[in-house]
Short mmCIF file of C-alpha atoms and ligand atoms in Angstrom, two decimals:
data_model
loop_
_atom_site.label_atom_id
_atom_site.label_comp_id
_atom_site.label_asym_id
_atom_site.label_seq_id
_atom_site.Cartn_x
_atom_site.Cartn_y
_atom_site.Cartn_z
CA MET A 1 113.08 118.27 129.71
CA SER A 2 112.40 117.97 126.08
CA GLU A 3 109.11 118.66 124.46
CA ASN A 4 109.04 114.88 123.39
CA GLN A 5 109.43 113.77 126.93
CA GLN A 6 106.86 116.25 128.45
CA TYR A 7 104.19 115.57 125.97
CA SER A 8 102.65 112.46 124.40
CA PHE A 9 103.14 112.29 120.84
CA PHE A 10 99.43 113.36 120.18
CA GLU A 11 99.81 116.24 122.61
CA SER A 12 102.88 117.48 120.81
CA VAL A 13 100.95 117.48 117.44
CA LEU A 14 98.25 119.62 119.18
CA ARG A 15 100.99 121.94 120.40
CA SER A 16 102.23 122.39 117.02
CA PHE A 17 98.71 122.91 115.59
CA ASP A 18 98.12 125.44 118.37
CA LYS A 19 101.22 127.41 117.49
CA ALA A 20 100.11 127.75 113.80
CA ALA A 21 96.37 128.29 114.60
CA ARG A 22 97.21 131.63 116.22
CA PHE A 23 98.19 132.89 112.87
CA THR A 24 94.66 132.21 111.64
CA SER A 25 91.34 133.77 112.40
CA TRP A 26 89.17 130.68 112.36
CA ASP A 27 86.25 130.27 115.04
CA PRO A 28 87.75 128.49 118.05
CA GLY A 29 85.11 125.77 117.80
CA ILE A 30 86.24 124.94 114.28
CA LEU A 31 89.78 124.56 115.33
CA GLU A 32 88.78 122.30 118.28
CA GLN A 33 86.74 120.07 115.67
CA ILE A 34 89.88 120.03 113.51
CA LYS A 35 92.06 118.99 116.38
CA ALA A 36 89.77 116.22 117.64
CA CYS A 37 90.05 112.49 116.60
CA ASN A 38 86.65 111.61 115.26
CA SER A 39 86.74 107.98 115.55
CA VAL A 40 89.06 105.54 117.53
CA TYR A 41 88.47 101.83 117.04
CA ARG A 42 90.64 99.66 119.56
CA MET A 43 90.21 95.98 118.94
CA LYS A 44 91.28 92.90 120.50
CA PHE A 45 90.86 89.51 118.51
CA PRO A 46 92.25 86.02 118.95
CA VAL A 47 94.46 84.38 116.31
CA LYS A 48 95.72 80.63 116.59
CA ILE A 49 99.58 80.75 116.59
CA GLY A 50 101.01 77.21 116.49
CA ASP A 51 99.14 75.18 119.38
CA SER A 52 98.10 78.35 121.16
CA VAL A 53 95.68 81.33 121.03
CA GLU A 54 97.19 84.91 120.96
CA VAL A 55 95.00 87.85 121.80
CA ILE A 56 96.15 90.55 119.33
CA GLU A 57 95.70 94.26 120.13
CA ALA A 58 95.04 96.64 117.25
CA TYR A 59 93.73 100.11 116.41
CA ARG A 60 92.12 102.10 113.43
CA VAL A 61 91.72 106.04 113.88
CA GLN A 62 89.92 108.14 111.56
CA HIS A 63 90.91 111.63 112.67
CA SER A 64 88.94 113.78 110.24
CA HIS A 65 85.85 113.21 108.11
CA HIS A 66 85.94 116.77 106.39
CA LYS A 67 86.60 114.79 103.20
CA THR A 68 86.18 111.07 102.71
CA PRO A 69 87.70 108.47 102.54
CA CYS A 70 90.03 108.46 105.31
CA LYS A 71 93.51 107.61 104.33
CA GLY A 72 96.52 106.34 106.12
CA GLY A 73 98.97 103.50 106.57
CA ILE A 74 98.98 100.46 108.91
CA ARG A 75 101.95 99.48 110.78
CA PHE A 76 103.10 96.38 112.47
CA SER A 77 105.24 97.36 115.40
CA MET A 78 105.50 96.58 119.33
CA GLU A 79 105.49 100.48 119.87
CA VAL A 80 101.96 100.59 118.65
CA ASN A 81 99.68 102.32 121.08
CA GLN A 82 96.54 104.51 120.89
CA ASP A 83 98.25 107.67 121.36
CA GLU A 84 100.69 106.91 118.66
CA VAL A 85 98.14 106.01 116.19
CA MET A 86 96.04 109.02 116.93
CA ALA A 87 99.02 111.31 116.44
CA LEU A 88 99.86 109.86 113.02
CA ALA A 89 96.18 109.98 111.98
CA ALA A 90 96.16 113.60 112.75
CA LEU A 91 99.36 114.15 110.96
CA MET A 92 97.77 112.45 107.78
CA THR A 93 94.87 114.82 107.97
CA TYR A 94 97.31 117.74 107.74
CA LYS A 95 99.70 116.05 105.13
CA CYS A 96 96.68 115.33 102.78
CA ALA A 97 95.33 118.78 103.11
CA ILE A 98 98.69 120.44 102.34
CA VAL A 99 99.19 118.66 99.18
CA ASN A 100 95.40 118.95 98.17
CA VAL A 101 94.91 115.15 98.35
CA PRO A 102 91.12 115.01 99.07
CA PHE A 103 91.04 112.68 101.84
CA GLY A 104 90.68 112.73 105.84
CA GLY A 105 93.63 111.35 108.02
CA GLY A 106 93.54 107.85 109.18
CA LYS A 107 95.98 105.45 110.63
CA GLY A 108 96.10 101.88 111.80
CA GLY A 109 98.44 99.66 113.76
CA ILE A 110 98.68 96.15 115.04
CA LYS A 111 100.97 95.58 118.20
CA ILE A 112 103.03 92.84 117.03
CA ASP A 113 106.68 92.20 116.10
CA PRO A 114 106.45 90.78 112.56
CA LYS A 115 109.83 89.14 112.81
CA ARG A 116 108.26 86.82 115.23
CA TYR A 117 105.70 85.38 112.93
CA THR A 118 105.81 83.22 109.76
CA PRO A 119 104.31 84.62 106.59
CA TYR A 120 101.33 82.09 107.16
CA GLU A 121 100.63 83.73 110.64
CA LEU A 122 101.18 87.05 109.53
CA GLU A 123 98.65 86.56 106.80
CA LYS A 124 96.10 85.04 109.35
CA ILE A 125 96.52 88.24 111.63
CA THR A 126 96.21 90.66 108.71
CA ARG A 127 93.06 88.94 107.23
CA ARG A 128 91.41 88.78 110.81
CA TYR A 129 92.28 92.58 111.37
CA THR A 130 90.60 93.32 108.03
CA ALA A 131 87.58 91.33 108.96
CA GLU A 132 87.25 93.36 112.16
CA LEU A 133 87.55 96.65 110.10
CA ILE A 134 84.96 95.42 107.84
CA LYS A 135 82.46 94.47 110.58
CA LYS A 136 82.54 98.21 112.07
CA ASN A 137 82.60 99.75 108.40
CA PHE A 138 86.18 100.94 109.05
CA ILE A 139 87.39 100.04 105.55
CA GLY A 140 86.08 100.69 102.03
CA PRO A 141 86.87 102.72 98.88
CA GLY A 142 84.51 105.69 100.01
CA THR A 143 85.04 105.29 103.94
CA ASP A 144 88.61 104.42 104.97
CA VAL A 145 91.47 103.25 102.83
CA PRO A 146 94.75 102.01 104.26
CA ALA A 147 98.39 101.65 102.85
CA PRO A 148 101.54 100.25 103.94
CA ASP A 149 103.68 101.80 106.71
CA TYR A 150 106.50 100.44 109.12
CA GLY A 151 106.52 96.59 108.96
CA THR A 152 103.98 96.20 106.15
CA GLY A 153 104.34 96.29 102.37
CA ALA A 154 102.68 95.36 99.12
CA ARG A 155 102.22 91.66 100.16
CA GLU A 156 99.91 92.62 103.35
CA MET A 157 97.87 95.21 101.12
CA ALA A 158 97.31 92.28 98.64
CA TRP A 159 95.89 90.21 101.71
CA ILE A 160 93.53 93.17 102.93
CA LEU A 161 92.37 93.50 99.40
CA ASP A 162 91.64 89.82 98.96
CA THR A 163 89.63 89.56 102.39
CA TYR A 164 87.64 92.71 101.56
CA VAL A 165 86.65 91.28 98.00
CA ALA A 166 85.62 88.06 99.69
CA MET A 167 83.35 89.83 101.93
CA HIS A 168 81.90 92.08 99.25
CA PRO A 169 81.22 90.02 96.15
CA GLY A 170 80.50 91.94 93.04
CA GLU A 171 81.57 95.31 94.57
CA VAL A 172 83.03 96.94 91.37
CA ASP A 173 85.15 99.43 93.11
CA ALA A 174 86.49 96.93 95.83
CA ALA A 175 90.29 97.44 94.45
CA ALA A 176 90.11 101.05 95.77
CA CYS A 177 89.77 99.72 99.31
CA VAL A 178 93.48 99.71 100.07
CA THR A 179 96.61 101.27 98.22
CA GLY A 180 100.09 100.23 97.98
CA LYS A 181 99.02 97.00 96.23
CA PRO A 182 101.24 94.97 93.93
CA VAL A 183 100.82 96.17 90.25
CA SER A 184 99.25 92.94 89.34
CA GLN A 185 96.63 93.63 91.98
CA GLY A 186 95.70 97.13 90.91
CA GLY A 187 98.66 98.98 92.25
CA VAL A 188 100.27 101.86 90.34
CA ARG A 189 103.59 102.30 88.52
CA GLY A 190 105.86 104.91 90.24
CA ARG A 191 104.83 104.20 93.80
CA THR A 192 108.22 102.82 94.99
CA GLU A 193 110.15 106.02 94.15
CA ALA A 194 107.33 108.46 94.90
CA THR A 195 108.56 109.67 98.25
CA GLY A 196 112.17 110.39 97.33
CA LEU A 197 110.96 111.69 93.99
CA GLY A 198 108.51 114.35 95.79
CA VAL A 199 111.50 115.13 98.19
CA PHE A 200 113.45 116.27 95.14
CA TYR A 201 110.65 118.02 93.38
CA GLY A 202 109.76 120.03 96.64
CA ILE A 203 113.51 121.08 97.29
CA ARG A 204 114.02 121.91 93.66
CA GLU A 205 111.01 124.39 93.64
CA ILE A 206 112.53 126.02 96.65
CA CYS A 207 116.10 126.27 94.93
CA ASN A 208 114.14 127.83 92.07
CA MET A 209 112.93 130.70 94.30
CA PRO A 210 115.38 133.68 93.75
CA ASP A 211 114.35 135.62 96.96
CA VAL A 212 114.68 132.31 98.98
CA MET A 213 118.07 131.48 97.67
CA GLU A 214 119.37 135.07 98.04
CA LYS A 215 118.55 134.89 101.82
CA LEU A 216 120.62 131.78 101.96
CA GLY A 217 123.47 132.79 99.83
CA LEU A 218 122.81 130.32 97.51
CA SER A 219 122.73 130.32 93.71
CA VAL A 220 119.36 129.72 92.05
CA GLY A 221 118.64 126.01 90.50
CA MET A 222 119.83 122.81 91.26
CA LYS A 223 123.06 122.55 89.38
CA ASP A 224 126.12 121.80 91.47
CA LYS A 225 124.27 122.05 94.71
CA THR A 226 126.05 119.90 97.34
CA VAL A 227 123.77 117.18 98.99
CA VAL A 228 124.21 114.93 102.01
CA VAL A 229 121.98 112.01 102.36
CA GLN A 230 121.55 110.02 105.57
CA GLY A 231 120.04 106.35 104.88
CA LEU A 232 120.23 104.63 101.62
CA GLY A 233 116.93 102.85 102.05
CA ASN A 234 113.88 103.52 99.94
CA VAL A 235 113.57 107.33 100.54
CA GLY A 236 117.29 107.92 100.75
CA TYR A 237 118.28 105.99 97.55
CA HIS A 238 115.75 107.66 95.50
CA SER A 239 116.27 110.99 96.97
CA ALA A 240 119.95 110.66 96.03
CA LYS A 241 119.21 109.40 92.50
CA PHE A 242 117.01 112.23 91.69
CA PHE A 243 119.17 114.78 93.11
CA ARG A 244 122.14 113.57 90.95
CA GLU A 245 120.02 113.29 87.72
CA GLY A 246 118.86 116.73 88.50
CA GLY A 247 122.37 118.25 88.30
CA ALA A 248 123.29 118.17 92.11
CA LYS A 249 126.28 116.57 93.61
CA VAL A 250 125.58 113.93 96.27
CA ILE A 251 129.03 114.41 98.21
CA ALA A 252 128.23 112.24 101.21
CA ILE A 253 125.97 109.23 102.20
CA ALA A 254 125.59 107.85 105.76
CA GLU A 255 124.27 104.54 106.76
CA TRP A 256 124.19 103.00 110.32
CA GLU A 257 127.81 101.44 109.97
CA GLY A 258 129.41 104.48 108.73
CA ALA A 259 129.49 107.49 106.14
CA ILE A 260 131.46 108.03 103.00
CA PHE A 261 132.41 111.39 101.30
CA ASN A 262 133.58 112.41 97.90
CA ALA A 263 133.81 115.96 96.92
CA ASP A 264 133.16 115.05 93.27
CA GLY A 265 129.84 113.50 93.82
CA LEU A 266 128.65 109.80 94.56
CA ASN A 267 126.48 107.56 92.38
CA GLU A 268 123.92 106.03 94.61
CA GLU A 269 123.52 102.83 92.52
CA GLU A 270 127.18 102.25 92.55
CA VAL A 271 127.11 102.87 96.39
CA PHE A 272 124.25 100.53 96.72
CA GLN A 273 125.91 97.66 94.69
CA HIS A 274 129.13 98.19 96.80
CA ARG A 275 127.20 97.85 99.87
CA LYS A 276 125.31 94.77 98.74
CA THR A 277 128.62 93.03 97.78
CA THR A 278 130.84 94.05 100.75
CA GLY A 279 128.06 94.36 103.50
CA THR A 280 129.00 98.05 104.24
CA ILE A 281 129.02 101.32 102.66
CA LEU A 282 132.58 101.96 103.72
CA ASN A 283 135.69 101.75 101.51
CA PHE A 284 133.74 102.80 98.57
CA PRO A 285 136.45 103.32 95.77
CA GLY A 286 137.41 106.95 95.48
CA SER A 287 135.69 108.17 98.47
CA THR A 288 136.86 108.87 102.16
CA ASN A 289 135.32 107.17 105.24
CA LEU A 290 133.93 109.18 107.94
CA ALA A 291 134.70 107.79 111.36
CA ILE A 292 131.22 108.18 112.83
CA ASN A 293 128.11 107.93 110.82
CA THR A 294 126.60 111.09 112.14
CA ASP A 295 129.68 113.01 111.24
CA ALA A 296 127.75 113.32 107.81
CA LEU A 297 125.35 115.53 109.18
CA GLU A 298 127.87 118.08 110.19
CA LEU A 299 129.48 118.32 106.83
CA GLU A 300 129.71 121.62 104.91
CA CYS A 301 126.92 121.25 102.16
CA ASP A 302 123.97 123.11 100.71
CA ILE A 303 121.31 120.46 101.20
CA LEU A 304 121.05 117.97 104.08
CA ILE A 305 118.43 115.16 103.51
CA PRO A 306 117.91 112.88 106.70
CA ALA A 307 116.13 109.97 105.25
CA ALA A 308 116.60 107.32 107.95
CA LEU A 309 115.36 107.85 111.55
CA GLU A 310 113.54 110.27 113.76
CA ASN A 311 115.59 112.79 116.32
CA VAL A 312 118.78 112.41 114.47
CA ILE A 313 119.37 116.00 114.70
CA ASN A 314 119.16 117.24 118.32
CA ASN A 315 120.27 120.01 120.68
CA VAL A 316 123.96 118.47 120.67
CA ASN A 317 124.71 118.24 116.98
CA ALA A 318 122.29 121.08 115.69
CA PRO A 319 124.75 123.81 116.47
CA LYS A 320 127.43 122.07 114.37
CA VAL A 321 125.00 121.52 111.34
CA LYS A 322 126.26 123.74 108.37
CA ALA A 323 123.65 122.81 105.70
CA LYS A 324 121.78 125.81 104.38
CA ILE A 325 118.64 123.62 103.69
CA ILE A 326 117.49 120.59 105.54
CA GLY A 327 114.84 118.58 103.71
CA GLU A 328 112.97 116.27 106.16
CA ALA A 329 112.86 113.15 104.13
CA ALA A 330 112.28 111.07 107.28
CA ASN A 331 109.38 111.62 109.62
CA GLY A 332 110.64 113.67 112.76
CA PRO A 333 114.25 113.84 112.05
CA LEU A 334 114.76 116.96 114.06
CA THR A 335 113.91 117.27 117.82
CA PRO A 336 111.95 120.47 118.96
CA GLU A 337 115.21 122.02 120.27
CA ALA A 338 117.11 121.42 117.04
CA ASP A 339 114.20 123.04 115.28
CA GLU A 340 114.67 126.11 117.14
CA ILE A 341 118.50 126.15 117.06
CA LEU A 342 118.24 125.86 113.23
CA SER A 343 115.69 128.41 112.93
CA ALA A 344 117.66 130.89 114.80
CA LYS A 345 120.60 130.24 112.78
CA GLY A 346 118.69 130.86 109.58
CA THR A 347 118.79 127.38 108.23
CA LEU A 348 115.64 126.63 106.11
CA VAL A 349 114.13 123.50 107.62
CA VAL A 350 111.66 121.89 104.92
CA PRO A 351 109.18 120.10 106.99
CA ASP A 352 108.41 116.40 106.72
CA MET A 353 104.68 116.92 106.81
CA TYR A 354 104.71 118.07 103.21
CA LEU A 355 108.01 117.14 102.03
CA ASN A 356 107.70 113.34 102.32
CA ALA A 357 104.05 113.36 101.13
CA GLY A 358 104.87 111.82 97.76
CA GLY A 359 103.74 108.34 99.04
CA VAL A 360 100.37 109.38 99.91
CA THR A 361 99.90 111.57 96.68
CA VAL A 362 100.71 108.59 94.55
CA SER A 363 98.43 106.37 96.80
CA TYR A 364 95.67 109.05 95.82
CA PHE A 365 96.58 108.23 92.14
CA GLU A 366 96.20 104.61 92.68
CA TRP A 367 92.71 105.00 94.32
CA LEU A 368 91.73 107.20 91.27
CA LYS A 369 92.97 104.34 88.90
CA ASN A 370 91.01 101.72 90.69
CA LEU A 371 87.90 103.72 90.61
CA SER A 372 88.41 104.62 86.84
CA HIS A 373 89.17 100.75 86.21
CA VAL A 374 91.82 101.87 83.40
CA ARG A 375 95.46 102.14 83.45
CA TYR A 376 96.92 105.62 83.17
CA GLY A 377 97.87 106.52 79.63
CA ARG A 378 95.94 103.62 77.88
CA MET A 379 93.60 105.70 76.07
CA GLU A 380 95.84 108.53 74.86
CA LYS A 381 99.38 107.17 74.56
CA ARG A 382 99.30 106.06 70.96
CA PHE A 383 97.09 108.87 69.89
CA THR A 384 99.67 111.29 71.27
CA GLU A 385 102.55 109.37 69.71
CA ASN A 386 100.86 109.26 66.22
CA MET A 387 100.10 113.18 66.49
CA ASN A 388 103.72 113.94 67.62
CA LYS A 389 105.14 111.93 64.92
CA HIS A 390 102.99 113.56 62.37
CA ILE A 391 103.88 117.20 63.70
CA LEU A 392 107.46 116.38 63.70
CA GLY A 393 107.40 114.96 60.12
CA GLN A 394 105.67 118.09 58.92
CA ILE A 395 108.37 120.52 60.59
CA GLU A 396 111.14 118.33 59.20
CA ASP A 397 109.64 118.44 55.69
CA LEU A 398 109.06 122.18 55.85
CA THR A 399 112.43 122.98 57.34
CA GLY A 400 114.43 120.21 55.32
CA LYS A 401 116.28 119.49 58.50
CA GLN A 402 116.16 116.42 60.91
CA VAL A 403 116.37 116.03 64.54
CA SER A 404 118.70 113.52 66.27
CA GLU A 405 117.50 110.19 67.12
CA SER A 406 117.48 110.77 70.94
CA GLU A 407 115.40 113.94 70.20
CA ARG A 408 113.12 112.14 67.98
CA LYS A 409 112.41 109.52 70.77
CA PHE A 410 111.88 112.09 73.30
CA ILE A 411 109.53 114.26 71.25
CA GLU A 412 107.32 111.33 69.86
CA HIS A 413 107.02 109.64 73.24
CA GLY A 414 103.38 109.30 74.46
CA ALA A 415 102.79 109.30 78.13
CA ASP A 416 102.99 105.80 80.00
CA GLU A 417 101.45 105.26 83.56
CA VAL A 418 104.84 105.98 85.14
CA ASP A 419 105.24 109.23 83.31
CA LEU A 420 101.84 110.63 84.11
CA VAL A 421 102.21 109.47 87.90
CA HIS A 422 105.68 111.50 88.04
CA SER A 423 104.06 114.46 86.30
CA GLY A 424 101.19 114.42 88.74
CA LEU A 425 103.46 114.33 91.53
CA GLU A 426 105.54 117.14 90.14
CA GLU A 427 102.44 119.29 89.86
CA THR A 428 101.32 118.36 93.62
CA MET A 429 104.95 119.20 95.07
CA ILE A 430 105.34 122.42 93.17
CA THR A 431 101.81 123.76 94.14
CA ALA A 432 102.08 122.60 97.70
CA THR A 433 105.51 124.38 97.99
CA ARG A 434 104.34 127.79 96.48
CA GLU A 435 101.09 127.69 98.64
CA ILE A 436 103.31 127.30 101.82
CA MET A 437 105.84 129.79 100.73
CA ASP A 438 103.20 132.30 100.03
CA ILE A 439 101.87 131.93 103.56
CA TRP A 440 105.13 132.22 105.05
CA LYS A 441 105.98 135.39 103.21
CA SER A 442 102.60 136.87 103.95
CA ASN A 443 103.49 137.38 107.65
CA PRO A 444 106.88 138.11 108.97
CA GLU A 445 105.75 136.93 112.32
CA ILE A 446 105.43 133.27 111.15
CA PRO A 447 108.59 131.75 112.56
CA ASP A 448 109.31 128.79 110.24
CA MET A 449 108.10 126.90 107.25
CA ARG A 450 106.72 124.17 109.35
CA THR A 451 104.40 126.66 111.00
CA ALA A 452 103.48 127.85 107.45
CA ALA A 453 102.91 124.39 106.45
CA TYR A 454 100.27 123.87 109.41
CA ILE A 455 98.60 126.93 108.60
CA SER A 456 98.17 125.72 105.03
CA ALA A 457 96.45 122.56 106.32
CA ILE A 458 94.47 124.40 108.91
CA ASN A 459 93.12 126.83 106.35
CA LYS A 460 92.12 124.13 103.89
CA VAL A 461 90.47 121.84 106.59
CA ALA A 462 88.67 124.74 108.24
CA THR A 463 87.36 125.87 104.82
CA SER A 464 86.02 122.48 104.17
CA TYR A 465 84.25 122.35 107.72
CA ALA A 466 82.85 125.94 107.29
CA GLU A 467 81.60 125.26 103.76
CA LEU A 468 79.98 122.01 104.75
CA GLY A 469 78.26 123.73 107.41
CA ILE A 470 78.20 122.29 110.96
CA PHE A 471 75.19 120.14 111.90
CA PRO A 472 72.95 122.39 114.03
P1 NAD B 501 114.17 102.03 104.72
O1 NAD B 501 114.10 101.08 105.95
O2 NAD B 501 113.84 101.66 103.41
O3 NAD B 501 115.42 102.99 104.97
C1 NAD B 501 115.99 103.55 105.97
C2 NAD B 501 117.67 103.49 105.89
O4 NAD B 501 118.16 103.97 107.02
C3 NAD B 501 117.96 101.82 105.86
O5 NAD B 501 118.86 101.64 104.94
C4 NAD B 501 118.75 101.94 107.13
O6 NAD B 501 119.81 100.82 107.10
C5 NAD B 501 119.24 103.23 107.50
N1 NAD B 501 119.67 103.55 108.77
C6 NAD B 501 119.24 103.19 109.91
N2 NAD B 501 119.85 103.55 111.15
C7 NAD B 501 120.80 104.49 110.34
C8 NAD B 501 121.65 105.36 111.00
N3 NAD B 501 121.80 105.54 112.38
N4 NAD B 501 122.07 106.39 110.19
C9 NAD B 501 122.12 106.23 108.73
N5 NAD B 501 121.18 105.41 108.25
C10 NAD B 501 120.42 104.57 109.06
O7 NAD B 501 112.70 103.15 105.13
P2 NAD B 501 112.33 104.36 104.18
O8 NAD B 501 111.05 103.67 103.77
O9 NAD B 501 113.35 105.01 103.29
O10 NAD B 501 111.93 105.31 105.24
C11 NAD B 501 112.84 106.29 105.88
C12 NAD B 501 112.14 107.49 106.56
O11 NAD B 501 111.32 108.22 105.75
C13 NAD B 501 111.33 106.96 107.83
O12 NAD B 501 111.40 107.89 108.77
C14 NAD B 501 109.97 106.95 107.10
O13 NAD B 501 108.95 107.04 108.10
C15 NAD B 501 109.97 108.05 106.28
N6 NAD B 501 108.93 108.01 105.20
C16 NAD B 501 108.92 106.90 104.34
C17 NAD B 501 107.87 107.05 103.14
C18 NAD B 501 108.12 105.96 102.22
O14 NAD B 501 107.37 105.88 101.23
N7 NAD B 501 108.80 104.89 102.39
C19 NAD B 501 107.00 107.89 103.15
C20 NAD B 501 107.11 108.97 104.20
C21 NAD B 501 108.14 108.89 105.09
#
């Protein structure tokens, strides 16, 4: 029986935690505190849908208060239950700690099928849920800050903000009560591509580590690395885009209806447009169709990016996976059995908990923007451009030579909001990758990068608890 079937989702998270905790020397009491979900709020509320009243079940879990606010998405799905929300909140604590985002983990869920409701009904449900959170102090810029997840997006976040503002008139920091908002409502530029870009930055950093590449039999750097991407949604599309722009070759892309292959590389935007007009990824000019979409997972390649669903690599196909590196862009794309099989084969599995943290990292930047009440780059962009222009002019005068127009544009450019958000994300992913790799290299007994990532999270949260002091 697989680990997934034997244990609940939350219990599986606890098991992964315990596997990593034995490589640390923290007080068992502190470890118990880290594992526990601090606050679980289960609510039921009535909403008038058509002529009848529906009782809606919903949750908000605050897993850890070692740092505040708590942070985590809100999902709308019929699969929502207490165990799932608790597990996802715990994973948020660890994810934030790994990428040095100073938040505790949280998660929310409303047990509904959003497709069954009109936008007006969804708005009523979202606003009522927000009111319930406000009543119990489960939302606020300094207490708990939701974000989008399955079934929710910028629209729902705008409704949450509006409800919060209506009930907190005059609260100057109210916009920071939720992230993932539309830019016009205080959202930040660069959020859409954040997860895919974070995946690229993380894998690129690993590919720049000579010792890791030597072990895998790969050359250092991204140039001409072959990449296979599963899923051409938000994360898959942007991962493919940044890998291609970074010098790699995306040789195959898989969607649910099939997969395509081209040894010379695919352009994700052209594939996306082809799918939009023909309704399928198949028959893309210059590429070969693969009979079954999951065949793409077994192609000869350097890097495999599953960016669609969970459990797509399991005990059946894991032995046939030939990629040297698997970057878990999706949440939970490997079953525990697949993880063990690939680890034994020497495949480097780069874990989801840190690799797909680009979204929460940029949420943190959005929160900071809302608290500072100024767009990133507004104060310094022109100053930098004027200074760069002046320096370049001086150099050209002194040397008597001129740079090309494209170089001039590049050198003189002062940073916009999106440049700063990308740069902050790059720094975050590079630092987190190095920290995890240092932990992994420090002890040959640590079996894989996932365990090293958990150790990184445990050390940071435990340090925080230890330095806070436990109330006597
Ligand atoms: P999405 O819905 O935009 O994209 C998913 C894509 O996968 C869709 O295009 C879908 O058609 C495709 N797909 C479905 N079944 C498939 C199959 N059998 N084979 C191949 N492709 C298939 O979702 P997303 O936001 O890109 O999220 C993808 C994964 O990344 C999820 O696991 C999500 O939890 C995770 N994730 C997303 C974010 C984010 O910021 N969007 C952040 C962290 C983690």
